[in-house]
mmCIF file of C-alpha atoms in Angstrom:
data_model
loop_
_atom_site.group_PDB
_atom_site.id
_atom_site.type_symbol
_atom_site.label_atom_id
_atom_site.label_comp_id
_atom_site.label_asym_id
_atom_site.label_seq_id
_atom_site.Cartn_x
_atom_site.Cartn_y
_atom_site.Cartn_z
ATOM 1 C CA UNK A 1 121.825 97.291 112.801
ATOM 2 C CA UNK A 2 118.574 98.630 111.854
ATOM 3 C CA UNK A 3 115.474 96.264 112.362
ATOM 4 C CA UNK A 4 113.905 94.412 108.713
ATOM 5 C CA UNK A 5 110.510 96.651 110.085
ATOM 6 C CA UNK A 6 108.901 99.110 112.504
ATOM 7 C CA UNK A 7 105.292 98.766 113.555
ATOM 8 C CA UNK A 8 104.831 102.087 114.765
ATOM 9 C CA UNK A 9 101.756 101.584 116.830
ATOM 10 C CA UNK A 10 101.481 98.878 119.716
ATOM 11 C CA UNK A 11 97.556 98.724 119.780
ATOM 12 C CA UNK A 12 95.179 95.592 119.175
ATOM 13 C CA UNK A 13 95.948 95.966 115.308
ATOM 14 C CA UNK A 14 99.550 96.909 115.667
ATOM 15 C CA UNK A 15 99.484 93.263 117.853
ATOM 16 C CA UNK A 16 97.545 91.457 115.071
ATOM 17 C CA UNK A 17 100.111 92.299 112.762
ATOM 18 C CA UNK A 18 102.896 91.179 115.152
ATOM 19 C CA UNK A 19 101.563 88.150 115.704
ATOM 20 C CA UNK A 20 100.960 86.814 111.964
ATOM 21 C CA UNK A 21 104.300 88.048 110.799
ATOM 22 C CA UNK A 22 105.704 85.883 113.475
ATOM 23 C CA UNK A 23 103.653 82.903 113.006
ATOM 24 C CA UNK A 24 104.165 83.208 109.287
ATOM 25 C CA UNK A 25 108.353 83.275 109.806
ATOM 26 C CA UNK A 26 107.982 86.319 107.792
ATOM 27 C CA UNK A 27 111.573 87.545 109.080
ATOM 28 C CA UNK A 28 113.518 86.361 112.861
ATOM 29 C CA UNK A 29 111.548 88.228 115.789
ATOM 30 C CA UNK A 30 114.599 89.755 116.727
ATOM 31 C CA UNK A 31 114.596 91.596 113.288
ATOM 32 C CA UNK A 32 110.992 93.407 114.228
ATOM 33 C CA UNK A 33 111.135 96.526 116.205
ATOM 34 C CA UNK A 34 107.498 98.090 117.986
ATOM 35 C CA UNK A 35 107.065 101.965 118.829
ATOM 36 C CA UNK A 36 104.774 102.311 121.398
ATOM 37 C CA UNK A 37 104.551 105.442 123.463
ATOM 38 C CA UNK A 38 102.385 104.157 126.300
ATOM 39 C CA UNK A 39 104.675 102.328 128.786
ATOM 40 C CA UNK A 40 102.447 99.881 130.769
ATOM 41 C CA UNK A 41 101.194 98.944 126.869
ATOM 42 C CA UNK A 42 104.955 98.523 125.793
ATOM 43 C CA UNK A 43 105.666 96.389 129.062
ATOM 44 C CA UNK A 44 102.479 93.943 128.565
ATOM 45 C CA UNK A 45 103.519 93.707 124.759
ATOM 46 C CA UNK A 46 107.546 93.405 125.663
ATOM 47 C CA UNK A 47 107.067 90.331 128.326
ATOM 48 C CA UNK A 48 104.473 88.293 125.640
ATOM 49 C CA UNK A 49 107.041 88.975 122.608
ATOM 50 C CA UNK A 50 110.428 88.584 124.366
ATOM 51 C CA UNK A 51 112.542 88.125 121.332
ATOM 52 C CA UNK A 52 110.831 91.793 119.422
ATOM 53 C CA UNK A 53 112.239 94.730 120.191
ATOM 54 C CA UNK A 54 109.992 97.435 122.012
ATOM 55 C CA UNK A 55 110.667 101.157 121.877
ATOM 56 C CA UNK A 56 109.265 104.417 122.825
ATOM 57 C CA UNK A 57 110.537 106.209 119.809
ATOM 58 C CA UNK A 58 111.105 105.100 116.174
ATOM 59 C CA UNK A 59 114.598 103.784 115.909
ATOM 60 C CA UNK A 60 116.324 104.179 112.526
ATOM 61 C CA UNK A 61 114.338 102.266 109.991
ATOM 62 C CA UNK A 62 114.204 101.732 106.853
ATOM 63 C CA UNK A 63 110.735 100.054 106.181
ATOM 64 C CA UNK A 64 107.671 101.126 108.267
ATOM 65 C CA UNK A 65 104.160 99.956 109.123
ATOM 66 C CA UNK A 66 101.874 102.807 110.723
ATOM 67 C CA UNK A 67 99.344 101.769 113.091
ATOM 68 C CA UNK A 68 97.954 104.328 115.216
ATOM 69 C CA UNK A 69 95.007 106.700 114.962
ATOM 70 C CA UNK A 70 94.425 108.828 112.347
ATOM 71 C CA UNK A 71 94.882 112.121 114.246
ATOM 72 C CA UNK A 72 98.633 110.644 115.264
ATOM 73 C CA UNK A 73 99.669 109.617 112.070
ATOM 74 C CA UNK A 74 101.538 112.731 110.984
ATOM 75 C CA UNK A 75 103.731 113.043 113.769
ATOM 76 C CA UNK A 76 104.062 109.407 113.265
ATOM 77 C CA UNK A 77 105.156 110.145 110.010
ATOM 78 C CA UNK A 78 107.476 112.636 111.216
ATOM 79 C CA UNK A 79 109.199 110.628 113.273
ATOM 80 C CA UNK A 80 109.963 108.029 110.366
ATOM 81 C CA UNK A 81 110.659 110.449 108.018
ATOM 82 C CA UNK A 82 113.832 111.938 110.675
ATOM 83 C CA UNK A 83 114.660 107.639 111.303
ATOM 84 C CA UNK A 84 115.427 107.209 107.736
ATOM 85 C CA UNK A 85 112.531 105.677 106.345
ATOM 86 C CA UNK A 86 112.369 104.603 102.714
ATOM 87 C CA UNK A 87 108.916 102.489 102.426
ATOM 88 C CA UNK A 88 105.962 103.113 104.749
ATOM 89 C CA UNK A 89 102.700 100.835 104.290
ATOM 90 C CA UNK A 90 99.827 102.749 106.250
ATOM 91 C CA UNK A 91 97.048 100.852 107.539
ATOM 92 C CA UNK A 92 95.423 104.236 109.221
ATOM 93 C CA UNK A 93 91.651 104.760 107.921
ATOM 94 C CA UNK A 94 90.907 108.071 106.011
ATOM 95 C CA UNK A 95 94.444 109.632 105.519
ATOM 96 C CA UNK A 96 94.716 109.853 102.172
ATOM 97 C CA UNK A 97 98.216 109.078 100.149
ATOM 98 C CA UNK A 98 98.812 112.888 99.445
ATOM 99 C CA UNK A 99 99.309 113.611 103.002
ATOM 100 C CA UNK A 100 101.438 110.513 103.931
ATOM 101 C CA UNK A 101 103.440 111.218 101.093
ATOM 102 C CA UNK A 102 103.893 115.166 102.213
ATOM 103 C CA UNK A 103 104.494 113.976 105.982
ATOM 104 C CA UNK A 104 106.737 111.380 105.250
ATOM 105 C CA UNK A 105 108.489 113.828 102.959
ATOM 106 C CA UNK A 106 110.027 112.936 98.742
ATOM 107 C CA UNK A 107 111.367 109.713 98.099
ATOM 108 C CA UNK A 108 109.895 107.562 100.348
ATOM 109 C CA UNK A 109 107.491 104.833 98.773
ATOM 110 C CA UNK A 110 103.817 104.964 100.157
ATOM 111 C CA UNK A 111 101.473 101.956 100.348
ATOM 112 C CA UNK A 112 97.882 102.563 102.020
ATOM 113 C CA UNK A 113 95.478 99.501 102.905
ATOM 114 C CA UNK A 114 92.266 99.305 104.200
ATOM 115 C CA UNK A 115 91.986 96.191 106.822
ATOM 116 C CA UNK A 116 89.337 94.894 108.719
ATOM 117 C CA UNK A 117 89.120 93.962 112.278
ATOM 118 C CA UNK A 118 89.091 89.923 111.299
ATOM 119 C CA UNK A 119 93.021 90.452 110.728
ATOM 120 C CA UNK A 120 92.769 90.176 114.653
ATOM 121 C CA UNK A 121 92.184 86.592 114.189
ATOM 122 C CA UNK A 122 94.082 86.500 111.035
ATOM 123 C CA UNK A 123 91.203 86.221 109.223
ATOM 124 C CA UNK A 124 91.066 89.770 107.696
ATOM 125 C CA UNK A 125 90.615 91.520 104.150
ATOM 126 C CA UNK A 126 92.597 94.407 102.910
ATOM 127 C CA UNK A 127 93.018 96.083 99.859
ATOM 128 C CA UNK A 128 96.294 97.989 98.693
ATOM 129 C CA UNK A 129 97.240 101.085 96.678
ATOM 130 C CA UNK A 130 100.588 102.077 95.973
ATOM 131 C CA UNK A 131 101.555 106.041 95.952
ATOM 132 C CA UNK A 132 102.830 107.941 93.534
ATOM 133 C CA UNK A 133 106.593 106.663 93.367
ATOM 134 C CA UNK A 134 105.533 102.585 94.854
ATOM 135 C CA UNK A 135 106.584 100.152 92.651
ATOM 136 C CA UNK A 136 105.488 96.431 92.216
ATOM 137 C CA UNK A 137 108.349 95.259 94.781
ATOM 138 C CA UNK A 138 106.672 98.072 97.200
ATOM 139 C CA UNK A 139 103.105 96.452 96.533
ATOM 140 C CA UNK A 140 104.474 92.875 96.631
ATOM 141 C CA UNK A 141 106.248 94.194 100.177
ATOM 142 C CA UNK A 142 103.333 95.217 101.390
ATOM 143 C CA UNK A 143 100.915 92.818 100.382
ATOM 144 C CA UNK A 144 103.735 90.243 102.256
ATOM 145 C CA UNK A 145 102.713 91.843 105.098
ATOM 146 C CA UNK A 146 99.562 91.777 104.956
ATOM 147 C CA UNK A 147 99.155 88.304 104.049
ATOM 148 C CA UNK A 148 100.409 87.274 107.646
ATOM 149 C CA UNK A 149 96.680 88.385 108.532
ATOM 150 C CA UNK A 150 94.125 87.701 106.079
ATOM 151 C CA UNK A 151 93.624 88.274 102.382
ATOM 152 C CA UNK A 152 94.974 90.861 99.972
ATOM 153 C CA UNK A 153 93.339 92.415 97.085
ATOM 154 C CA UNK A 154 95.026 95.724 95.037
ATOM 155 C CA UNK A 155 93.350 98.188 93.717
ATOM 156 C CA UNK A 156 93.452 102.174 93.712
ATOM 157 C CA UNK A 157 93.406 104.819 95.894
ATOM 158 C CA UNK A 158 89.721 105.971 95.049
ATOM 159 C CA UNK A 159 88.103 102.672 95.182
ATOM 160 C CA UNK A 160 89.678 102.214 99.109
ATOM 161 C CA UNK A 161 86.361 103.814 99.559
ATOM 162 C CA UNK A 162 84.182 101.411 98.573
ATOM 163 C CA UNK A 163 86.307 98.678 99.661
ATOM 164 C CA UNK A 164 86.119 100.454 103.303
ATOM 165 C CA UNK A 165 82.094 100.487 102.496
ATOM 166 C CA UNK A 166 82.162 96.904 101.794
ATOM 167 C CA UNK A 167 84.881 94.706 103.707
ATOM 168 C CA UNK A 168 86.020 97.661 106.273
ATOM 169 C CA UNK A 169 82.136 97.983 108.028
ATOM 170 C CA UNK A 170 81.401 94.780 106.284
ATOM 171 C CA UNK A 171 82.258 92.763 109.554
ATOM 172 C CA UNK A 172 79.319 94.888 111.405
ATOM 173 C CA UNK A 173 76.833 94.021 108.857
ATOM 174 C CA UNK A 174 77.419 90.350 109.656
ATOM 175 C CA UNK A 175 77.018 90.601 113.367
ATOM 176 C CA UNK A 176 73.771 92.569 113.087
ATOM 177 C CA UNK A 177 72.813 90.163 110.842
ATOM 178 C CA UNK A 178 74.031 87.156 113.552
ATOM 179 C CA UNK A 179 72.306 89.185 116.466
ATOM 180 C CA UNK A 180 68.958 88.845 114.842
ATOM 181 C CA UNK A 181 69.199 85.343 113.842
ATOM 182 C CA UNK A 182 70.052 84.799 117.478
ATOM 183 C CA UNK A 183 67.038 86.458 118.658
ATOM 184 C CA UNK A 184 65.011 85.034 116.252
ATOM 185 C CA UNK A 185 65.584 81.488 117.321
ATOM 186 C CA UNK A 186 64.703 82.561 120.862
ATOM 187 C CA UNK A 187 61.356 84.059 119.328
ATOM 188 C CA UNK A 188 60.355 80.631 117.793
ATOM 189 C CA UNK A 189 61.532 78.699 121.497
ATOM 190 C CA UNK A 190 65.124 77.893 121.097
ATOM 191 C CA UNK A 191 66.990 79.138 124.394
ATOM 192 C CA UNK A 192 69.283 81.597 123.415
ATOM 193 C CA UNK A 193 72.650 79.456 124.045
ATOM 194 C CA UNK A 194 70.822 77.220 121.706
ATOM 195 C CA UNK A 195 70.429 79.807 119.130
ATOM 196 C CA UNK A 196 73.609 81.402 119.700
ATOM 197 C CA UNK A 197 75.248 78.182 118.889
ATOM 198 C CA UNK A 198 73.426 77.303 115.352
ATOM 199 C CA UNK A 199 73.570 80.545 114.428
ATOM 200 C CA UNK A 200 77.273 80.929 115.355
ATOM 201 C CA UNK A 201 78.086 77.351 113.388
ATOM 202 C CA UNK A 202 75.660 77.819 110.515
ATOM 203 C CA UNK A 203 78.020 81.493 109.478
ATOM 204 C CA UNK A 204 81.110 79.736 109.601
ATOM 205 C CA UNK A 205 80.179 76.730 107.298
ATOM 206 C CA UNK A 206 78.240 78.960 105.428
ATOM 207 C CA UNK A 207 81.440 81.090 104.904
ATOM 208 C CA UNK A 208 83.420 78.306 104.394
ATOM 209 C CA UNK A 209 81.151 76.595 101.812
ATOM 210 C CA UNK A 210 81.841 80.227 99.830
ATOM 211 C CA UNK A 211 85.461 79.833 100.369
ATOM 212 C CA UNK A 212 86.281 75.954 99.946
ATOM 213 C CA UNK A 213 83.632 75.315 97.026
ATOM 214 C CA UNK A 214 84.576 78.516 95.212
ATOM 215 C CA UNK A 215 80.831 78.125 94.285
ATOM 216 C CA UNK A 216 79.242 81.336 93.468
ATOM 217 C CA UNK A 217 77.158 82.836 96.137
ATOM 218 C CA UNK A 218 74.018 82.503 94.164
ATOM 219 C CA UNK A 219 74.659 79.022 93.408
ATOM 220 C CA UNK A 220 74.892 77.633 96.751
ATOM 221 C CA UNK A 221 71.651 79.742 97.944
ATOM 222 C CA UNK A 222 69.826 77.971 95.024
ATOM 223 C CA UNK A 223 71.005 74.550 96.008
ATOM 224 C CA UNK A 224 69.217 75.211 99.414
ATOM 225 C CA UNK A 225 66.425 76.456 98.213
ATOM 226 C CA UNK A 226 63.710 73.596 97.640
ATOM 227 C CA UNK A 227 60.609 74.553 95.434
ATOM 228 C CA UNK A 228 57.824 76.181 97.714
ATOM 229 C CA UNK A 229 60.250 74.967 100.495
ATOM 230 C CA UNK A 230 60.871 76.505 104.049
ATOM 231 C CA UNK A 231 63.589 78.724 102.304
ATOM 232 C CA UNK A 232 61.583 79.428 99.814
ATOM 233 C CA UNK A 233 58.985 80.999 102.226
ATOM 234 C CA UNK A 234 61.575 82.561 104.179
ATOM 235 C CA UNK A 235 63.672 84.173 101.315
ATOM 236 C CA UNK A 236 60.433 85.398 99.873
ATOM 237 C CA UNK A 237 59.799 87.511 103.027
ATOM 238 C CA UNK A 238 63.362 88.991 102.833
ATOM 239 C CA UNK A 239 62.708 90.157 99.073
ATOM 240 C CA UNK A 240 59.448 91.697 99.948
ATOM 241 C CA UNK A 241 61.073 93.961 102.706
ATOM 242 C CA UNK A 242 63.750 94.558 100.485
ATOM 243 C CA UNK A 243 67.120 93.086 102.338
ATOM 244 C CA UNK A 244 69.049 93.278 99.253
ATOM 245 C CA UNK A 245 68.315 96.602 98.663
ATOM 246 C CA UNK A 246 69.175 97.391 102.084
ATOM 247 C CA UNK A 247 72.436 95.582 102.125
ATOM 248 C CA UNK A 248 73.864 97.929 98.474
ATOM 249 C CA UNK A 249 72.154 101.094 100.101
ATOM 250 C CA UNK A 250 74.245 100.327 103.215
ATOM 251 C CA UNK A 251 77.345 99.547 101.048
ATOM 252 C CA UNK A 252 77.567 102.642 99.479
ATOM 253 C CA UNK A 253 76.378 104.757 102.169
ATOM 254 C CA UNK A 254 79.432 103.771 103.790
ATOM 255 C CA UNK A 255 81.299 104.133 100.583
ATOM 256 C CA UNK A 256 80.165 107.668 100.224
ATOM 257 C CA UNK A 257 80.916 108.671 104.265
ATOM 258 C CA UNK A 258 84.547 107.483 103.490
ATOM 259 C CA UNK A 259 85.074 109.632 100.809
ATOM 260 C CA UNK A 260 83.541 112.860 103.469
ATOM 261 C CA UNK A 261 85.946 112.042 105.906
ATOM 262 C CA UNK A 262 88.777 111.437 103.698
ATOM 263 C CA UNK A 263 88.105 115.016 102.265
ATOM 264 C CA UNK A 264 88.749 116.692 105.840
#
């Protein structure tokens, strides 16, 4: 009997993936099946998951997750397209639904997303777009999947650009902006396990003030931000060196590099 669905691809986001659909019961672990080529990565994987089935080629299948590099995802798709598959959600950055749809050859259903590496805590953000033939059971399929690691949004193909731009790099931005607050503390005498430890905290309640209030971003930054306050003086000296401008040039100079390397 043929497995419920394939990860093809056994790495750290192929994992994540495991993982969350298993935690969230999202089918019996004995229904999953894993392709992974590399055999000392299939063992490690095999005697953690003991109940998933681990492979070194695609078995026949009839729904499909792809995670694997981008340069491996044709043959990848060649492989599924020879098992049998019908519906193929692709999590690989850059390759575009035109060539998944070509590889994986006419009548198979194509979702893309565009994770981010928080789905490794299953904490992530994706976005969807359906292919040319997907339908809202495909979409609904795939964003089921997704949901066992993070957050879904769907939108089209050409604005997985910008969300790659904002929530795909979006995770660096944040831990540039953590490794200067860290150093910053230690520049005005806090030790840095000190630092690293208020910063750290002050992120995540920050985040989760965003998330649990559903107050808008602006409106919590105002209610912290006393007249002629220490905020005050502080946010003043991030609008005169322009941080917000920074932060939408850096957006969409990410945005813009996606669409390049999409165009290859």
């Amino acid at each position: 009997m043929a497995p419920d669905l394939v990860i093809v691809g056994g790495g750290r986001m192929g994992e994540a993936l495991l993982s969350g659909l298993i935690s969230a019961q999202w089918t019996d672990p004995a229904r999953l099946a894993v392709v992974e080529p590399v055999a000392a990565r299939r063992k490690d994987l095999a005697s953690r998951y003991t109940e998933v089935d681990f492979a070194e080629e695609v078995p026949a299948v009839t729904d499909a997750v792809i995670v694997v590099k981008p340069n491996d995802v044709e043959a990848a798709c060649e492989a599924l397209a020879k098992a049998g598959t019908r519906r193929c959600l692709s999590v690989a950055a850059g390759v575009r639904i035109e060539s998944l749809e070509e590889w994986l050859g006419p009548g198979v259903a194509v979702v893309r997303a565009m994770p981010n590496t928080p789905a490794l805590i299953g904490s992530g953000a994706a976005a969807i777009a359906g292919g040319s033939t997907a339908q809202d059971v495909d979409l609904d399929w795939a964003e089921g999947i997704l949901s066992a690691v993070g957050v879904v949004q769907r939108v089209t193909e050409p604005l997985l650009d910008a969300v790659t731009g904002l929530s795909g790099s979006g995770p660096a931005y944040l831990f540039l902006m953590a490794e200067a607050l860290v150093d910053a503390g230690v520049l005005n005498g806090l030790s840095r396990s000190v630092s690293k430890a208020l910063v750290l905290q002050t992120l995540l309640g920050s985040a989760r003030l965003l998330v649990e209030t559903g107050d808008d971003p602006e409106e919590l930054r105002a209610a912290v931000t006393s007249p002629g306050g220490t905020t005050a003086a502080a946010l003043r000296v991030l609008e005169s060196r322009a941080v917000r401008s920074a932060l939408l040039e850096a957006v969409t100079a990410a945005t813009e590099r996606s669409r390049q390397l999409g165009q290859r």
